XYZ file of C-alpha atoms in Angstrom:
572
model
C -40.687 15.163 0.796
C -40.814 17.649 -2.065
C -37.059 18.281 -3.808
C -35.425 21.048 -2.232
C -37.378 21.057 0.953
C -35.054 20.540 4.350
C -35.913 18.590 7.592
C -34.309 19.341 10.590
C -31.698 17.038 12.134
C -28.241 17.281 14.052
C -24.854 17.527 12.257
C -23.923 13.957 13.186
C -27.030 12.185 11.637
C -25.829 14.512 8.508
C -22.392 13.107 8.328
C -23.620 9.572 8.466
C -26.428 10.407 5.655
C -23.839 12.246 3.279
C -21.712 9.526 3.647
C -24.145 6.872 3.240
C -25.218 8.375 -0.139
C -21.552 8.811 -1.159
C -21.749 5.059 -1.259
C -19.610 4.332 2.345
C -20.542 1.358 3.531
C -17.743 0.537 6.274
C -15.740 3.139 8.235
C -12.833 2.083 10.767
C -12.624 3.606 13.897
C -11.861 3.945 17.434
C -14.373 5.142 19.980
C -13.973 8.750 21.325
C -16.980 10.785 23.128
C -16.530 13.522 20.507
C -17.707 11.243 18.036
C -20.837 9.885 19.344
C -23.571 12.027 17.203
C -21.839 10.398 14.183
C -21.345 6.885 15.519
C -25.175 6.922 16.346
C -26.259 8.136 12.685
C -23.805 5.539 11.225
C -25.680 2.933 13.308
C -29.096 4.156 12.005
C -27.828 4.628 8.346
C -26.641 0.918 8.352
C -23.144 1.656 8.009
C -20.820 -0.810 9.533
C -18.345 0.252 12.389
C -14.983 -1.675 12.740
C -13.293 -0.765 15.785
C -9.607 -1.460 16.778
C -7.531 -1.019 19.704
C -5.311 1.804 18.353
C -6.248 4.473 16.049
C -3.114 3.995 13.734
C -4.371 0.546 12.915
C -7.708 1.598 12.087
C -6.356 4.390 9.808
C -4.008 1.394 7.963
C -7.135 -0.751 7.808
C -8.857 1.890 5.989
C -5.864 2.033 3.677
C -5.951 -1.592 3.201
C -9.840 -1.299 2.137
C -9.061 1.310 -0.305
C -6.171 -0.298 -1.789
C -8.171 -3.873 -2.451
C -11.566 -2.454 -3.310
C -10.135 0.490 -5.216
C -12.712 2.438 -3.289
C -12.472 5.590 -0.695
C -11.396 3.938 2.733
C -12.619 6.105 5.776
C -11.337 6.372 9.053
C -12.802 7.995 12.172
C -11.048 9.021 15.065
C -11.265 11.271 18.258
C -9.721 14.390 19.112
C -6.432 15.066 20.371
C -4.135 11.984 20.600
C -6.668 10.206 18.765
C -5.898 12.216 15.780
C -1.982 12.321 16.324
C -2.010 8.689 16.424
C -3.551 8.552 12.907
C -1.443 11.172 11.478
C 1.221 8.768 10.432
C -1.844 6.778 8.543
C -2.232 9.924 6.729
C 1.155 10.321 5.927
C 1.295 6.857 4.684
C -1.733 7.180 2.435
C -0.369 10.676 0.895
C 2.887 9.100 -0.166
C 1.314 5.945 -1.523
C -1.698 7.803 -3.474
C -4.408 6.192 -1.388
C -7.751 7.576 -1.326
C -8.937 7.795 2.234
C -11.072 10.133 4.101
C -9.985 11.010 7.678
C -12.588 12.419 10.042
C -11.641 13.669 13.536
C -13.484 14.911 16.432
C -12.539 18.107 18.378
C -13.620 20.134 21.160
C -16.605 23.092 20.663
C -15.542 25.836 18.682
C -17.141 27.961 21.018
C -14.269 26.904 23.924
C -11.138 27.616 21.710
C -8.326 28.654 23.964
C -9.971 27.508 27.145
C -7.503 24.787 27.674
C -9.996 22.305 27.673
C -9.871 18.526 27.113
C -8.140 17.189 24.285
C -7.744 20.920 22.911
C -5.004 23.213 22.175
C -3.684 21.434 19.056
C -4.517 22.770 15.627
C -5.428 19.389 13.789
C -6.073 21.329 10.623
C -2.600 22.685 10.565
C -1.076 19.520 11.879
C -2.817 17.390 8.759
C -2.513 20.071 5.987
C 1.258 19.160 5.330
C 0.673 15.021 4.945
C -2.928 15.413 3.109
C -4.501 16.589 -0.316
C -6.861 18.625 1.361
C -7.649 19.839 4.864
C -10.789 21.480 6.460
C -12.514 22.157 9.469
C -16.380 22.220 9.355
C -17.910 25.244 11.423
C -21.537 25.061 10.370
C -23.550 22.025 10.269
C -25.507 22.927 7.324
C -22.255 22.987 5.552
C -21.296 19.192 6.224
C -22.879 17.419 3.070
C -21.194 19.966 0.733
C -17.763 20.108 2.382
C -17.598 16.465 3.285
C -18.768 15.581 -0.625
C -16.241 17.931 -2.210
C -13.593 16.418 0.248
C -14.417 12.971 -1.358
C -14.125 14.376 -4.752
C -10.568 15.575 -4.051
C -9.567 12.263 -2.342
C -10.615 10.120 -5.319
C -9.156 12.342 -8.472
C -6.365 13.070 -9.924
C -3.657 11.073 -8.288
C -5.596 9.695 -5.190
C -4.810 10.667 -1.854
C -5.943 11.135 1.837
C -7.971 14.086 3.162
C -8.629 15.252 6.264
C -12.141 16.727 7.871
C -12.419 18.099 11.479
C -15.639 17.975 13.035
C -15.961 19.834 16.293
C -18.223 18.034 18.477
C -20.708 21.008 18.919
C -21.036 21.140 14.740
C -22.342 17.686 15.196
C -24.659 18.128 18.043
C -26.307 21.196 16.969
C -29.426 21.034 14.637
C -28.772 20.833 10.987
C -30.772 21.482 8.027
C -30.762 18.364 5.490
C -31.003 19.389 1.826
C -32.979 17.242 -0.754
C -31.362 16.081 -2.687
C -28.139 15.746 -0.788
C -24.815 16.493 -2.688
C -22.850 13.879 -3.639
C -18.974 13.313 -4.813
C -17.857 14.086 -8.386
C -16.696 11.223 -9.980
C -13.719 11.806 -12.197
C -14.177 10.882 -15.948
C -11.117 8.775 -17.545
C -9.360 11.222 -19.610
C -8.384 9.775 -23.210
C -5.053 10.695 -24.259
C -4.702 13.046 -27.115
C -4.847 11.243 -30.542
C -1.035 12.676 -31.676
C 0.397 11.100 -28.283
C -1.520 7.908 -29.132
C 0.326 7.838 -32.809
C 3.592 8.917 -30.922
C 3.443 5.876 -28.632
C 2.378 3.450 -31.335
C 5.257 4.503 -33.522
C 7.874 4.356 -30.443
C 6.786 0.797 -29.917
C 6.877 -0.211 -33.872
C 10.653 1.057 -33.392
C 11.211 -0.930 -30.290
C 12.526 -4.486 -30.107
C 12.358 -4.827 -26.308
C 9.702 -3.086 -24.912
C 8.184 -3.404 -21.118
C 5.379 -1.782 -19.325
C 6.155 -0.901 -15.800
C 2.673 -0.930 -13.577
C 2.437 1.348 -10.858
C 0.141 2.149 -7.827
C -2.178 4.759 -9.981
C -2.658 2.134 -12.528
C -4.615 0.362 -9.362
C -7.439 3.098 -9.401
C -7.389 4.002 -13.019
C -7.315 0.563 -14.830
C -9.134 -2.820 -14.562
C -8.005 -6.341 -14.784
C -9.670 -6.666 -17.902
C -8.274 -3.413 -19.384
C -4.813 -4.716 -18.446
C -5.193 -8.385 -19.731
C -6.511 -6.804 -22.977
C -3.705 -4.117 -23.493
C -1.189 -7.117 -23.020
C -3.052 -9.660 -25.246
C -3.676 -6.964 -28.165
C 0.331 -5.919 -27.900
C 2.102 -8.871 -26.669
C 4.678 -7.114 -24.575
C 5.957 -8.313 -21.012
C 4.936 -6.287 -17.934
C 6.171 -5.810 -14.282
C 4.247 -4.475 -11.251
C 4.984 -2.663 -8.350
C 3.728 -3.929 -5.251
C 0.576 -1.493 -5.297
C -0.495 -3.077 -8.753
C -0.092 -6.383 -8.480
C -3.208 -8.551 -8.937
C -4.459 -6.442 -11.906
C -2.855 -9.433 -13.842
C -2.923 -13.065 -13.367
C 0.645 -14.464 -12.880
C 0.001 -17.375 -15.514
C -0.421 -14.764 -18.357
C 2.409 -15.070 -20.855
C 3.076 -11.448 -20.348
C 3.531 -11.495 -16.442
C 7.247 -10.631 -15.310
C 6.432 -10.115 -11.581
C 8.083 -7.031 -10.520
C 10.919 -4.655 -11.632
C 13.469 -6.490 -10.397
C 13.135 -8.922 -13.729
C 14.429 -5.807 -15.456
C 17.428 -5.573 -13.436
C 18.242 -9.243 -14.327
C 17.251 -8.833 -18.091
C 20.117 -5.825 -18.346
C 22.352 -7.904 -16.381
C 22.247 -10.638 -19.094
C 22.703 -7.875 -21.784
C 18.959 -7.893 -22.530
C 18.219 -4.602 -21.750
C 14.698 -3.229 -22.543
C 14.728 -0.150 -25.511
C 11.370 1.317 -24.535
C 9.731 1.606 -21.017
C 6.186 2.246 -20.879
C 5.501 3.826 -17.481
C 1.640 3.264 -16.509
C 0.748 5.111 -13.262
C 4.227 4.793 -12.062
C 6.650 7.641 -10.897
C 10.415 7.308 -10.496
C 12.059 7.230 -7.069
C 12.957 4.974 -4.386
C 11.310 1.843 -5.591
C 12.602 2.190 -9.262
C 16.439 2.506 -8.189
C 16.152 6.379 -7.620
C 18.923 8.215 -9.976
C 20.561 4.961 -10.799
C 19.923 3.330 -14.153
C 19.218 -0.084 -12.405
C 15.663 -0.104 -14.420
C 16.416 2.422 -17.049
C 19.245 1.784 -19.402
C 20.728 5.221 -20.986
C 19.591 4.597 -24.094
C 15.878 3.168 -23.687
C 13.181 5.636 -24.563
C 10.675 6.167 -21.639
C 6.754 6.833 -22.171
C 5.011 8.140 -18.769
C 1.339 8.050 -18.003
C 0.397 9.741 -14.760
C -2.128 11.873 -13.599
C 0.607 14.212 -11.724
C 2.451 16.475 -14.137
C 5.092 17.316 -11.403
C 6.252 13.734 -11.867
C 7.280 14.246 -15.330
C 11.057 14.740 -15.372
C 11.499 14.350 -11.845
C 14.442 11.906 -12.341
C 14.536 10.207 -15.735
C 13.637 12.552 -18.819
C 10.611 10.994 -20.830
C 10.421 10.931 -24.562
C 6.602 11.507 -24.137
C 4.367 12.166 -21.034
C 0.685 12.363 -20.889
C -1.435 12.890 -17.645
C -4.209 10.748 -19.563
C -5.790 8.068 -17.736
C -3.609 4.707 -17.295
C -6.887 2.678 -18.615
C -7.636 4.970 -21.417
C -4.372 5.203 -22.663
C -4.000 1.321 -22.630
C -7.493 1.348 -24.579
C -6.206 3.873 -27.446
C -3.126 1.890 -27.629
C -4.644 -1.725 -28.118
C -7.120 0.095 -30.589
C -4.540 1.597 -32.656
C -2.122 -1.141 -32.600
C -2.285 -3.066 -35.904
C 0.500 -5.847 -35.511
C 0.186 -9.408 -34.032
C 1.535 -9.748 -30.489
C 3.730 -12.614 -31.460
C 6.096 -9.885 -32.398
C 7.546 -9.656 -28.880
C 6.880 -13.596 -27.946
C 10.555 -14.077 -27.750
C 11.265 -10.680 -25.666
C 8.270 -11.733 -23.382
C 10.082 -15.269 -22.723
C 13.037 -13.532 -21.925
C 11.298 -11.372 -19.023
C 9.415 -14.307 -17.765
C 12.887 -16.245 -17.318
C 14.368 -13.194 -15.722
C 11.814 -12.975 -13.291
C 12.254 -16.516 -12.448
C 15.810 -16.375 -11.691
C 15.390 -13.757 -9.345
C 16.501 -15.141 -5.718
C 17.983 -18.223 -7.314
C 21.165 -17.124 -5.734
C 20.055 -18.404 -2.473
C 20.740 -21.474 -0.534
C 18.609 -23.156 2.169
C 21.951 -23.828 4.102
C 22.831 -21.529 7.007
C 25.796 -21.260 9.418
C 23.479 -21.364 12.309
C 21.331 -24.309 11.007
C 18.046 -21.820 11.388
C 16.087 -21.371 8.414
C 17.039 -19.012 5.551
C 14.635 -16.130 5.756
C 13.925 -16.307 1.841
C 13.075 -20.123 2.011
C 10.547 -19.195 5.298
C 8.906 -16.624 3.303
C 8.537 -18.484 0.509
C 7.098 -21.482 2.402
C 4.540 -19.005 4.106
C 3.460 -17.836 0.902
C 3.131 -21.372 -0.984
C 1.494 -22.837 2.694
C -1.511 -20.205 1.985
C -4.805 -20.836 0.785
C -5.947 -20.117 -2.625
C -7.205 -16.372 -2.966
C -5.339 -15.225 0.126
C -4.296 -11.531 0.334
C -0.752 -11.073 1.542
C 0.068 -8.470 3.903
C 3.717 -7.681 3.999
C 5.090 -5.734 6.699
C 7.824 -3.179 6.476
C 11.436 -4.271 6.999
C 13.375 -7.267 5.704
C 10.525 -10.020 6.625
C 8.256 -8.283 4.104
C 10.667 -7.881 1.500
C 11.666 -11.432 1.782
C 7.897 -12.457 1.250
C 7.664 -9.757 -1.796
C 10.059 -12.158 -3.581
C 7.089 -14.965 -3.524
C 3.716 -13.411 -3.305
C 1.736 -13.727 -6.544
C -1.848 -13.057 -6.615
C -4.627 -12.761 -9.141
C -6.822 -10.084 -7.513
C -6.115 -6.486 -7.353
C -4.798 -5.130 -4.026
C -3.883 -8.912 -3.202
C -0.457 -7.886 -1.924
C -0.375 -5.002 0.709
C 3.096 -3.792 1.681
C 4.329 -0.891 3.462
C 5.028 2.205 1.273
C 7.441 4.805 0.877
C 7.022 6.462 4.173
C 8.884 3.272 5.257
C 6.646 2.744 8.379
C 6.862 -0.433 10.622
C 3.876 -1.373 12.213
C 1.211 -1.074 9.407
C 0.644 -4.790 8.780
C -2.290 -5.329 11.682
C -4.271 -2.480 10.032
C -3.755 -3.474 6.607
C -4.694 -7.297 7.747
C -8.086 -6.071 9.267
C -9.133 -3.738 6.252
C -8.156 -6.823 3.923
C -10.421 -9.025 5.660
C -13.336 -6.719 5.535
C -12.548 -5.586 1.909
C -12.792 -9.348 0.799
C -15.281 -11.287 3.770
C -14.687 -14.946 4.472
C -11.402 -14.531 2.245
C -8.178 -15.523 3.958
C -5.426 -13.046 4.639
C -1.947 -13.908 5.841
C 0.468 -11.145 7.323
C 4.133 -11.766 7.246
C 6.242 -9.832 9.528
C 9.562 -9.586 11.371
C 9.530 -9.863 15.351
C 10.417 -6.233 15.444
C 7.479 -4.739 13.602
C 5.199 -7.123 14.985
C 5.497 -5.503 18.463
C 4.159 -2.266 17.260
C 0.178 -3.202 17.476
C 0.399 -6.895 19.187
C -2.954 -5.802 21.007
C -4.398 -6.251 17.556
C -4.785 -9.867 17.908
C -8.013 -9.388 20.315
C -9.491 -7.385 17.254
C -8.922 -10.302 15.070
C -10.325 -12.685 17.430
C -12.991 -10.541 18.490
C -14.474 -9.903 15.285
C -13.664 -13.836 13.807
C -11.404 -12.485 11.210
C -9.679 -14.992 8.971
C -6.234 -13.856 9.364
C -2.942 -15.956 10.272
C 0.021 -14.218 10.922
C 3.576 -15.421 9.957
C 6.483 -13.959 12.228
C 9.964 -14.434 10.798
C 11.586 -14.430 14.014
C 15.703 -13.529 14.218
C 15.661 -11.881 17.800
C 16.980 -8.655 16.091
C 15.680 -5.669 13.993
C 17.156 -7.296 10.832
C 17.101 -4.389 8.525
C 18.792 -2.240 11.196
C 21.527 -4.794 12.386
C 22.651 -5.516 9.018
C 22.623 -2.034 7.895
C 25.086 -1.204 11.126
C 27.342 -4.070 10.353
C 27.823 -3.358 6.713
C 28.621 0.173 8.116
C 30.695 -0.515 10.977
C 31.621 -4.325 10.822
C 30.244 -7.798 11.629
C 30.603 -7.270 15.082
C 28.884 -4.446 15.749
C 25.381 -3.683 16.788
C 23.527 -0.600 18.580
C 20.002 -1.020 20.219
C 19.251 -3.541 17.226
C 19.056 -6.947 19.153
C 15.788 -8.074 20.557
C 15.125 -10.971 23.149
C 13.853 -14.519 22.054
C 10.121 -13.688 22.040
C 7.493 -16.146 21.732
C 4.904 -14.083 19.720
C 2.666 -17.209 19.387
C 2.377 -17.651 23.179
C 1.223 -13.853 23.110
C -1.295 -14.373 20.186
C -2.948 -17.369 22.121
C -3.085 -15.203 25.327
C -5.480 -13.232 23.261
C -7.466 -16.100 21.814
C -5.501 -16.927 18.789
C -4.143 -20.202 17.612
C -0.536 -20.056 18.081
C 2.463 -22.311 17.190
C 6.031 -21.951 16.825
C 7.806 -23.562 13.986
C 12.048 -24.243 13.806
C 12.152 -26.522 10.620
C 11.153 -25.265 7.175
C 9.032 -28.248 5.984
C 6.492 -27.458 9.069
C 5.709 -23.822 8.114
C 2.804 -24.796 5.474
C 1.068 -27.320 7.700
C 1.299 -25.166 10.516
C -0.669 -22.244 8.520
C -2.895 -25.039 7.214
C -3.394 -26.024 10.976
C -4.235 -22.450 11.836
C -6.485 -21.840 9.461
C -8.653 -24.988 10.082
C -8.777 -24.193 13.857
C -11.584 -21.359 12.702
C -9.636 -18.682 14.657
C -6.781 -16.249 13.900
C -3.640 -17.796 14.158
C 0.280 -16.855 14.800
C 2.822 -18.986 13.629
C 6.161 -18.039 14.735
C 9.104 -19.082 12.580
C 12.828 -19.092 14.003
C 15.031 -17.726 11.003
C 18.390 -16.997 10.683
C 19.492 -13.632 11.450
C 22.805 -13.597 9.592
C 21.458 -13.858 6.017
C 21.213 -10.284 4.732
C 18.506 -9.069 2.477
C 20.160 -8.119 -1.043
C 17.914 -4.922 -0.947
C 19.584 -3.609 2.299
C 22.926 -3.849 1.000
C 21.751 -2.183 -2.163
C 19.927 0.591 -0.335
C 23.135 1.148 1.478
C 25.233 1.470 -1.606
C 29.082 0.585 -2.095
C 30.678 3.807 -1.973
C 33.658 4.434 -4.356
C 37.071 5.779 -2.853
C 35.871 9.177 -3.233
C 32.600 8.869 -1.382
C 31.229 8.948 2.286
C 28.311 6.362 2.463
C 25.036 7.767 3.577
C 22.588 4.843 4.235
C 19.559 4.633 2.191
C 20.304 7.774 0.489
C 23.008 9.043 -2.354
C 26.422 8.840 -0.844
C 28.490 11.832 -0.790
C 30.939 12.808 -3.136
C 34.069 14.325 -1.774
């Protein structure tokens, strides 16, 4: 076919060909009649369709895929309830900066306002506040350029979700396929200004205790080789948000796990005096407006694609929208001192990281397993190269003390939205992003109940996923928060029954086992993986042990304050 010549096809086939040209290989979906024209096109183009039992699982799976591969995740759901089921995923991806293309079907344009099936809802208007970009395609000939443009928006700047509505008649109508097809524009990493590099180097030379905090944006704007090269050259310690874990091997001398090591160092009067915010932003996960991670006299350098983040809470001494990887490369090239300069400080930070969690004792008043040690045993019992999916609530946060990985995206957690029920989808996405590699999902018994039907998805698709349920028969974070507020004997809709989740999983075809002793957790996980089936290990844990972060998020009010759980207290 000569360049510029157009052949006639239909809108669904054009969607598929456009995505294939954009490099999409896998789409997470759930069937709906509005989508069949596109689904047929995906099969014809060799694009893998991964189905689930609920649209939220498909949306979170696309998030998991993006966070592990560093590439665009794609989710396609049907109109009406299919769309609304995935709206939480869109909000989750927006707040966490995850590049996902969400596509949804819709009733025919010509039948607008006729009270038709799964109509009467303005999906674009609903999606707009929670995505970077939302559009309804009304002409099949515009599918290639509008889809390519949406993908460009998703992966550029601070990544995030985009939403494209594809009405059923637009996908069914004849369409002209252009040659060549439009492709998404790949953003070019932006180098920092030479003056900024000079200023950063000067700040580093003045510093005695600098530390780097790698955030979620670093996952998409830098590579493990860049991170290691940067830290090898400068010799400074580094901590990582959950989104950026895996960018540096935990065995590296600069590795100090997560920001809690900074809080320990400050408590030991070894506070950092320079903090490099590399793709990270201020907010909930960095202590909000408190100074728990940012001493008053520490200088801050912030590198972030979104200038709106500069000065949002703490005032940086220097800020740049340059790409994280390009900034590290420029600093490494300009640095002319030996990395041993910060060796003692680097060791201090590593020791601080090792102290985190040392206050816990295996002993509990009930005799049941302390969840801190249950989570530790679950992580230790996982095979080498495991991707860890840590659900929302206390269970995932207990596991966050221990999960250390050497592959990017190797720890998938809930995010700023605070959504429960993300684990099953993230686990499915992880299994497809790293085919054949083990996945361990660690969840509480509250969160696991959101999407139990996805055990069937794992079995049918033969996915190497083992789920560990830390079962304390309650909504742990809710109950503990209530008791901190109103006394240890108080509870309100926060107690659950003693449900045997491993038996439910067995009903779907999984390997299942309940564990009541600490030393059996690791062997049970090994047996589950050895079974060749997805597994569920139900671990009974103590309900009285309170996660320190739960207490910290509630805060301790002064005499002139009213406690506002999870937010700033009100001063009287």
